[in-house]
Amino acid sequence: KKVTVSVLYWSPRPSMKINVAYPRNGTVKQFEVSDETIRRGNLFDFRLGQDVDGALFGEQFKGYVFRLKGGSDKQGFPMMQGVLANARVALLLKRGAVNFNTFRGRSGERRRKSVRGCIVAADIAVLNVVVVKVGEAPIEGVTDVTLPRRLGPKRASKIRRLFNLGKDDDVRRYVVRRKVEKDGKKIRFKAPKVQRLVTKKAKAKRVKKLQARREGVKATAAARREFLHTMGKERMAARQRKNARAHRVAAAKK
């Protein structure tokens, strides 16, 4: 007889991944952390929003200070700030909350959704951290490179804040333009449309709208006065007809 022997090969897999973000340079990179490093560093029982030593995630992060911003467990349920639990819980959430998109419900609706608590435990698969303090050696792809922002602000108030503009300055002259190059075509520049921009046309439109509203209120008041006047005349005429009928009946009885 032929005997089939199945052999299982076990390979150590990382039990956690961390997404390290450095907002100053605009960079994000994912790293794998082994199970042995996590057990040695005693990473559990930390909460979201706390600062932790980077050496807990490995020697390459020695001297760094990370701030825990979020994460998810091995089933993909996101961690929620303020839920003081190291396990998954089911909460009544409103629209726009974690794990409940705004477009999925009606106004004022609440749904019971499963979310992961904000305390780190062994079931966490991914952690999102932000660099608060830079350590001794640079992190490849995070602190040693700079990725400039591809797009600039498009809201009028944010453009004014970026360039320190006054109310009299034209915001449209300070829009960040992006260079577009294509093979065989002329180089051109693209700029976003400024949002929430108050122009003379917008002011005139607003004044016209307010004026139309005032005229509507006046027309409604005039129509109401005319209606009440007409109703008063009709009621007076009805009373006169009733009195005249009563007088005729009384005269006929005599």
mmCIF file of C-alpha atoms in Angstrom:
data_model
loop_
_atom_site.group_PDB
_atom_site.id
_atom_site.type_symbol
_atom_site.label_atom_id
_atom_site.label_comp_id
_atom_site.label_asym_id
_atom_site.label_seq_id
_atom_site.Cartn_x
_atom_site.Cartn_y
_atom_site.Cartn_z
ATOM 1 C CA LYS A 1 0.000 0.000 0.000
ATOM 2 C CA LYS A 2 1.026 3.551 -0.684
ATOM 3 C CA VAL A 3 1.132 5.708 2.390
ATOM 4 C CA THR A 4 0.668 9.445 1.956
ATOM 5 C CA VAL A 5 2.428 11.544 4.541
ATOM 6 C CA SER A 6 1.519 15.210 4.806
ATOM 7 C CA VAL A 7 4.152 17.465 6.275
ATOM 8 C CA LEU A 8 3.261 20.845 7.718
ATOM 9 C CA TYR A 9 5.870 23.533 7.442
ATOM 10 C CA TRP A 10 5.630 26.341 9.996
ATOM 11 C CA SER A 11 7.206 29.659 9.339
ATOM 12 C CA PRO A 12 7.265 32.477 11.852
ATOM 13 C CA ARG A 13 4.966 35.318 10.768
ATOM 14 C CA PRO A 14 4.893 38.820 12.183
ATOM 15 C CA SER A 15 2.022 39.228 14.600
ATOM 16 C CA MET A 16 1.734 42.981 14.146
ATOM 17 C CA LYS A 17 2.355 45.667 11.564
ATOM 18 C CA ILE A 18 2.881 49.360 12.272
ATOM 19 C CA ASN A 19 2.237 52.270 9.943
ATOM 20 C CA VAL A 20 4.770 54.964 10.839
ATOM 21 C CA ALA A 21 3.795 58.463 9.678
ATOM 22 C CA TYR A 22 5.929 61.604 9.762
ATOM 23 C CA PRO A 23 3.607 64.548 8.957
ATOM 24 C CA ARG A 24 6.473 67.016 8.781
ATOM 25 C CA ASN A 25 7.845 65.278 5.660
ATOM 26 C CA GLY A 26 4.510 63.890 4.485
ATOM 27 C CA THR A 27 5.737 60.283 4.532
ATOM 28 C CA VAL A 28 4.156 57.011 5.673
ATOM 29 C CA LYS A 29 5.684 53.538 5.675
ATOM 30 C CA GLN A 30 4.641 50.150 7.007
ATOM 31 C CA PHE A 31 6.941 47.948 9.084
ATOM 32 C CA GLU A 32 6.588 44.415 10.398
ATOM 33 C CA VAL A 33 7.174 43.698 14.078
ATOM 34 C CA SER A 34 7.907 40.165 15.208
ATOM 35 C CA ASP A 35 6.005 38.465 17.983
ATOM 36 C CA GLU A 36 9.172 38.109 20.056
ATOM 37 C CA THR A 37 9.825 41.863 19.933
ATOM 38 C CA ILE A 38 6.282 42.604 21.053
ATOM 39 C CA ARG A 39 6.491 40.202 24.007
ATOM 40 C CA ARG A 40 9.872 41.569 25.029
ATOM 41 C CA GLY A 41 8.747 45.193 24.796
ATOM 42 C CA ASN A 42 5.510 44.677 26.761
ATOM 43 C CA LEU A 43 3.521 46.815 24.338
ATOM 44 C CA PHE A 44 0.135 45.741 25.681
ATOM 45 C CA ASP A 45 -2.129 47.883 27.898
ATOM 46 C CA PHE A 46 -1.177 51.096 26.078
ATOM 47 C CA ARG A 47 -4.066 53.275 24.895
ATOM 48 C CA LEU A 48 -4.652 55.393 21.818
ATOM 49 C CA GLY A 49 -3.261 58.876 22.239
ATOM 50 C CA GLN A 50 -0.397 57.818 24.497
ATOM 51 C CA ASP A 51 3.276 58.306 23.647
ATOM 52 C CA VAL A 52 5.405 55.166 23.593
ATOM 53 C CA ASP A 53 9.105 54.538 23.226
ATOM 54 C CA GLY A 54 10.044 53.499 19.698
ATOM 55 C CA ALA A 55 12.461 50.883 21.031
ATOM 56 C CA LEU A 56 9.427 48.722 21.931
ATOM 57 C CA PHE A 57 8.945 48.087 18.203
ATOM 58 C CA GLY A 58 12.584 47.261 17.469
ATOM 59 C CA GLU A 59 16.144 48.493 17.652
ATOM 60 C CA GLN A 60 15.811 50.505 14.438
ATOM 61 C CA PHE A 61 13.385 52.846 16.236
ATOM 62 C CA LYS A 62 15.664 53.469 19.213
ATOM 63 C CA GLY A 63 15.400 57.039 20.484
ATOM 64 C CA TYR A 64 12.113 57.699 18.704
ATOM 65 C CA VAL A 65 8.863 58.549 20.448
ATOM 66 C CA PHE A 66 5.652 57.427 18.763
ATOM 67 C CA ARG A 67 2.074 58.466 19.450
ATOM 68 C CA LEU A 68 -0.596 55.804 18.997
ATOM 69 C CA LYS A 69 -3.296 57.117 16.639
ATOM 70 C CA GLY A 70 -5.317 54.072 15.608
ATOM 71 C CA GLY A 71 -5.316 50.489 14.424
ATOM 72 C CA SER A 72 -7.411 47.413 13.818
ATOM 73 C CA ASP A 73 -7.647 43.847 15.061
ATOM 74 C CA LYS A 74 -7.008 40.661 13.084
ATOM 75 C CA GLN A 75 -10.589 40.642 11.771
ATOM 76 C CA GLY A 76 -10.319 44.217 10.506
ATOM 77 C CA PHE A 77 -12.481 46.017 13.099
ATOM 78 C CA PRO A 78 -11.065 49.523 13.752
ATOM 79 C CA MET A 79 -9.994 50.795 17.146
ATOM 80 C CA MET A 80 -12.146 53.565 18.586
ATOM 81 C CA GLN A 81 -10.867 56.280 20.865
ATOM 82 C CA GLY A 82 -12.710 56.522 24.172
ATOM 83 C CA VAL A 83 -13.781 52.871 24.352
ATOM 84 C CA LEU A 84 -11.777 51.664 27.355
ATOM 85 C CA ALA A 85 -11.672 47.969 26.510
ATOM 86 C CA ASN A 86 -9.063 45.566 25.192
ATOM 87 C CA ALA A 87 -11.629 43.574 23.195
ATOM 88 C CA ARG A 88 -14.314 44.069 20.591
ATOM 89 C CA VAL A 89 -17.586 45.672 21.676
ATOM 90 C CA ALA A 90 -20.900 46.481 19.947
ATOM 91 C CA LEU A 91 -22.042 50.083 20.382
ATOM 92 C CA LEU A 92 -24.901 52.248 19.116
ATOM 93 C CA LEU A 93 -23.181 54.693 16.790
ATOM 94 C CA LYS A 94 -24.475 57.681 14.882
ATOM 95 C CA ARG A 95 -23.661 58.524 11.294
ATOM 96 C CA GLY A 96 -20.087 59.613 10.700
ATOM 97 C CA ALA A 97 -18.655 57.643 13.627
ATOM 98 C CA VAL A 98 -15.971 54.987 13.320
ATOM 99 C CA ASN A 99 -17.161 52.030 11.222
ATOM 100 C CA PHE A 100 -20.415 53.834 10.244
ATOM 101 C CA ASN A 101 -20.181 55.942 7.095
ATOM 102 C CA THR A 102 -22.303 59.061 6.824
ATOM 103 C CA PHE A 103 -23.915 58.070 3.509
ATOM 104 C CA ARG A 104 -25.155 54.719 4.845
ATOM 105 C CA GLY A 105 -27.866 55.939 7.202
ATOM 106 C CA ARG A 106 -30.665 58.432 7.522
ATOM 107 C CA SER A 107 -30.491 61.640 9.481
ATOM 108 C CA GLY A 108 -30.586 60.894 13.200
ATOM 109 C CA GLU A 109 -30.300 57.142 12.700
ATOM 110 C CA ARG A 110 -28.126 55.039 15.005
ATOM 111 C CA ARG A 111 -26.906 51.520 14.372
ATOM 112 C CA ARG A 112 -25.227 48.912 16.504
ATOM 113 C CA LYS A 113 -21.717 48.438 15.143
ATOM 114 C CA SER A 114 -18.783 46.346 16.330
ATOM 115 C CA VAL A 115 -15.627 48.316 17.108
ATOM 116 C CA ARG A 116 -12.369 47.483 18.834
ATOM 117 C CA GLY A 117 -11.489 49.162 22.130
ATOM 118 C CA CYS A 118 -8.647 51.658 22.395
ATOM 119 C CA ILE A 119 -6.410 49.468 24.587
ATOM 120 C CA VAL A 120 -3.694 47.514 22.770
ATOM 121 C CA ALA A 121 -3.771 43.729 23.233
ATOM 122 C CA ALA A 122 -2.595 40.541 21.530
ATOM 123 C CA ASP A 123 -5.380 40.590 18.919
ATOM 124 C CA ILE A 124 -4.197 43.824 17.284
ATOM 125 C CA ALA A 125 -2.913 43.287 13.739
ATOM 126 C CA VAL A 126 -2.120 46.863 12.636
ATOM 127 C CA LEU A 127 -1.134 49.953 14.628
ATOM 128 C CA ASN A 128 -0.977 53.493 13.265
ATOM 129 C CA VAL A 129 1.650 55.684 14.919
ATOM 130 C CA VAL A 130 2.970 59.206 14.369
ATOM 131 C CA VAL A 131 6.537 60.293 14.994
ATOM 132 C CA VAL A 132 6.609 62.788 17.872
ATOM 133 C CA LYS A 133 10.350 62.812 18.503
ATOM 134 C CA VAL A 134 13.082 61.846 16.043
ATOM 135 C CA GLY A 135 15.671 59.390 17.293
ATOM 136 C CA GLU A 136 19.324 58.744 16.631
ATOM 137 C CA ALA A 137 19.305 57.042 13.224
ATOM 138 C CA PRO A 138 16.975 58.058 10.386
ATOM 139 C CA ILE A 139 14.205 55.683 9.365
ATOM 140 C CA GLU A 140 14.552 54.714 5.734
ATOM 141 C CA GLY A 141 11.673 56.062 3.688
ATOM 142 C CA VAL A 142 10.197 58.061 6.560
ATOM 143 C CA THR A 143 12.529 60.658 8.090
ATOM 144 C CA ASP A 144 15.254 60.708 5.420
ATOM 145 C CA VAL A 145 13.008 61.768 2.518
ATOM 146 C CA THR A 146 10.542 64.593 1.971
ATOM 147 C CA LEU A 147 7.417 64.287 -0.146
ATOM 148 C CA PRO A 148 6.057 67.723 -1.024
ATOM 149 C CA ARG A 149 2.321 68.194 -1.121
ATOM 150 C CA ARG A 150 1.009 67.579 -4.601
ATOM 151 C CA LEU A 151 -1.979 69.898 -4.217
ATOM 152 C CA GLY A 152 -2.399 73.191 -2.404
ATOM 153 C CA PRO A 153 -5.420 74.487 -0.481
ATOM 154 C CA LYS A 154 -8.532 75.422 -2.425
ATOM 155 C CA ARG A 155 -10.713 77.008 0.261
ATOM 156 C CA ALA A 156 -10.462 80.799 0.357
ATOM 157 C CA SER A 157 -9.900 81.047 4.122
ATOM 158 C CA LYS A 158 -7.102 78.443 4.039
ATOM 159 C CA ILE A 159 -5.352 80.223 1.155
ATOM 160 C CA ARG A 160 -5.485 83.470 3.136
ATOM 161 C CA ARG A 161 -4.036 81.709 6.173
ATOM 162 C CA LEU A 162 -1.244 80.101 4.125
ATOM 163 C CA PHE A 163 -0.071 83.342 2.477
ATOM 164 C CA ASN A 164 -1.097 85.691 5.345
ATOM 165 C CA LEU A 165 -3.463 87.678 3.134
ATOM 166 C CA GLY A 166 -5.892 90.398 4.090
ATOM 167 C CA LYS A 167 -9.540 90.832 3.203
ATOM 168 C CA ASP A 168 -8.729 93.194 0.345
ATOM 169 C CA ASP A 169 -6.254 90.827 -1.376
ATOM 170 C CA ASP A 170 -7.413 88.797 -4.366
ATOM 171 C CA VAL A 171 -7.253 85.142 -3.315
ATOM 172 C CA ARG A 172 -7.407 83.884 -6.908
ATOM 173 C CA ARG A 173 -3.919 85.223 -7.624
ATOM 174 C CA TYR A 174 -2.387 83.011 -4.899
ATOM 175 C CA VAL A 175 -3.851 79.640 -5.921
ATOM 176 C CA VAL A 176 -1.189 76.896 -6.071
ATOM 177 C CA ARG A 177 -0.878 75.758 -9.688
ATOM 178 C CA ARG A 178 0.239 72.309 -10.744
ATOM 179 C CA LYS A 179 2.401 71.646 -13.792
ATOM 180 C CA VAL A 180 1.078 68.999 -16.196
ATOM 181 C CA GLU A 181 3.433 67.464 -18.735
ATOM 182 C CA LYS A 182 2.408 64.885 -21.354
ATOM 183 C CA ASP A 183 4.342 63.408 -24.253
ATOM 184 C CA GLY A 184 3.741 65.286 -27.464
ATOM 185 C CA LYS A 185 1.543 67.907 -25.831
ATOM 186 C CA LYS A 186 2.046 71.440 -24.691
ATOM 187 C CA ILE A 187 2.951 72.024 -21.039
ATOM 188 C CA ARG A 188 0.034 73.440 -19.108
ATOM 189 C CA PHE A 189 -0.816 74.402 -15.550
ATOM 190 C CA LYS A 190 -3.877 73.337 -13.596
ATOM 191 C CA ALA A 191 -5.397 75.225 -10.690
ATOM 192 C CA PRO A 192 -8.384 74.366 -8.496
ATOM 193 C CA LYS A 193 -11.519 76.458 -8.325
ATOM 194 C CA VAL A 194 -11.487 78.533 -5.161
ATOM 195 C CA GLN A 195 -14.259 77.443 -2.813
ATOM 196 C CA ARG A 196 -16.295 79.722 -0.500
ATOM 197 C CA LEU A 197 -15.036 82.775 -2.343
ATOM 198 C CA VAL A 198 -17.134 85.896 -1.706
ATOM 199 C CA THR A 199 -17.033 87.966 -4.909
ATOM 200 C CA LYS A 200 -19.043 90.968 -6.080
ATOM 201 C CA LYS A 201 -21.277 88.621 -8.025
ATOM 202 C CA ALA A 202 -21.894 86.500 -4.931
ATOM 203 C CA LYS A 203 -22.672 89.601 -2.859
ATOM 204 C CA ALA A 204 -25.096 90.866 -5.509
ATOM 205 C CA LYS A 205 -26.751 87.458 -5.626
ATOM 206 C CA ARG A 206 -27.091 87.448 -1.835
ATOM 207 C CA VAL A 207 -28.595 90.979 -1.842
ATOM 208 C CA LYS A 208 -30.995 90.004 -4.619
ATOM 209 C CA LYS A 209 -32.056 86.920 -2.657
ATOM 210 C CA LEU A 210 -32.672 88.958 0.517
ATOM 211 C CA GLN A 211 -34.588 91.581 -1.465
ATOM 212 C CA ALA A 212 -36.765 88.884 -3.049
ATOM 213 C CA ARG A 213 -37.433 87.458 0.401
ATOM 214 C CA ARG A 214 -38.461 90.882 1.744
ATOM 215 C CA GLU A 215 -40.727 91.476 -1.239
ATOM 216 C CA GLY A 216 -42.263 88.061 -0.724
ATOM 217 C CA VAL A 217 -42.985 88.854 2.924
ATOM 218 C CA LYS A 218 -44.559 92.180 1.936
ATOM 219 C CA ALA A 219 -46.666 90.532 -0.778
ATOM 220 C CA THR A 220 -47.832 87.853 1.643
ATOM 221 C CA ALA A 221 -48.813 90.499 4.225
ATOM 222 C CA ALA A 222 -50.690 92.527 1.597
ATOM 223 C CA ALA A 223 -52.516 89.434 0.335
ATOM 224 C CA ARG A 224 -53.467 88.522 3.911
ATOM 225 C CA ARG A 225 -54.823 92.012 4.575
ATOM 226 C CA GLU A 226 -56.830 91.905 1.368
ATOM 227 C CA PHE A 227 -58.173 88.452 2.230
ATOM 228 C CA LEU A 228 -59.215 89.546 5.731
ATOM 229 C CA HIS A 229 -60.882 92.681 4.313
ATOM 230 C CA THR A 230 -62.795 90.631 1.743
ATOM 231 C CA MET A 231 -63.867 88.085 4.377
ATOM 232 C CA GLY A 232 -65.056 90.917 6.661
ATOM 233 C CA LYS A 233 -67.177 92.404 3.900
ATOM 234 C CA GLU A 234 -68.702 89.012 3.060
ATOM 235 C CA ARG A 235 -69.504 88.289 6.711
ATOM 236 C CA MET A 236 -71.088 91.732 7.109
ATOM 237 C CA ALA A 237 -73.196 91.156 4.003
ATOM 238 C CA ALA A 238 -74.249 87.731 5.321
ATOM 239 C CA ARG A 239 -75.297 89.259 8.659
ATOM 240 C CA GLN A 240 -77.311 91.967 6.866
ATOM 241 C CA ARG A 241 -79.090 89.347 4.752
ATOM 242 C CA LYS A 242 -79.846 87.285 7.870
ATOM 243 C CA ASN A 243 -81.245 90.313 9.734
ATOM 244 C CA ALA A 244 -83.342 91.335 6.733
ATOM 245 C CA ARG A 245 -84.765 87.810 6.483
ATOM 246 C CA ALA A 246 -85.581 87.840 10.215
ATOM 247 C CA HIS A 247 -87.402 91.214 9.874
ATOM 248 C CA ARG A 248 -89.457 89.909 6.949
ATOM 249 C CA VAL A 249 -90.485 86.818 8.896
ATOM 250 C CA ALA A 250 -91.422 88.911 11.966
ATOM 251 C CA ALA A 251 -93.490 91.333 9.804
ATOM 252 C CA ALA A 252 -95.350 88.434 8.143
ATOM 253 C CA LYS A 253 -96.361 87.009 11.546
ATOM 254 C CA LYS A 254 -97.893 90.325 12.575
#
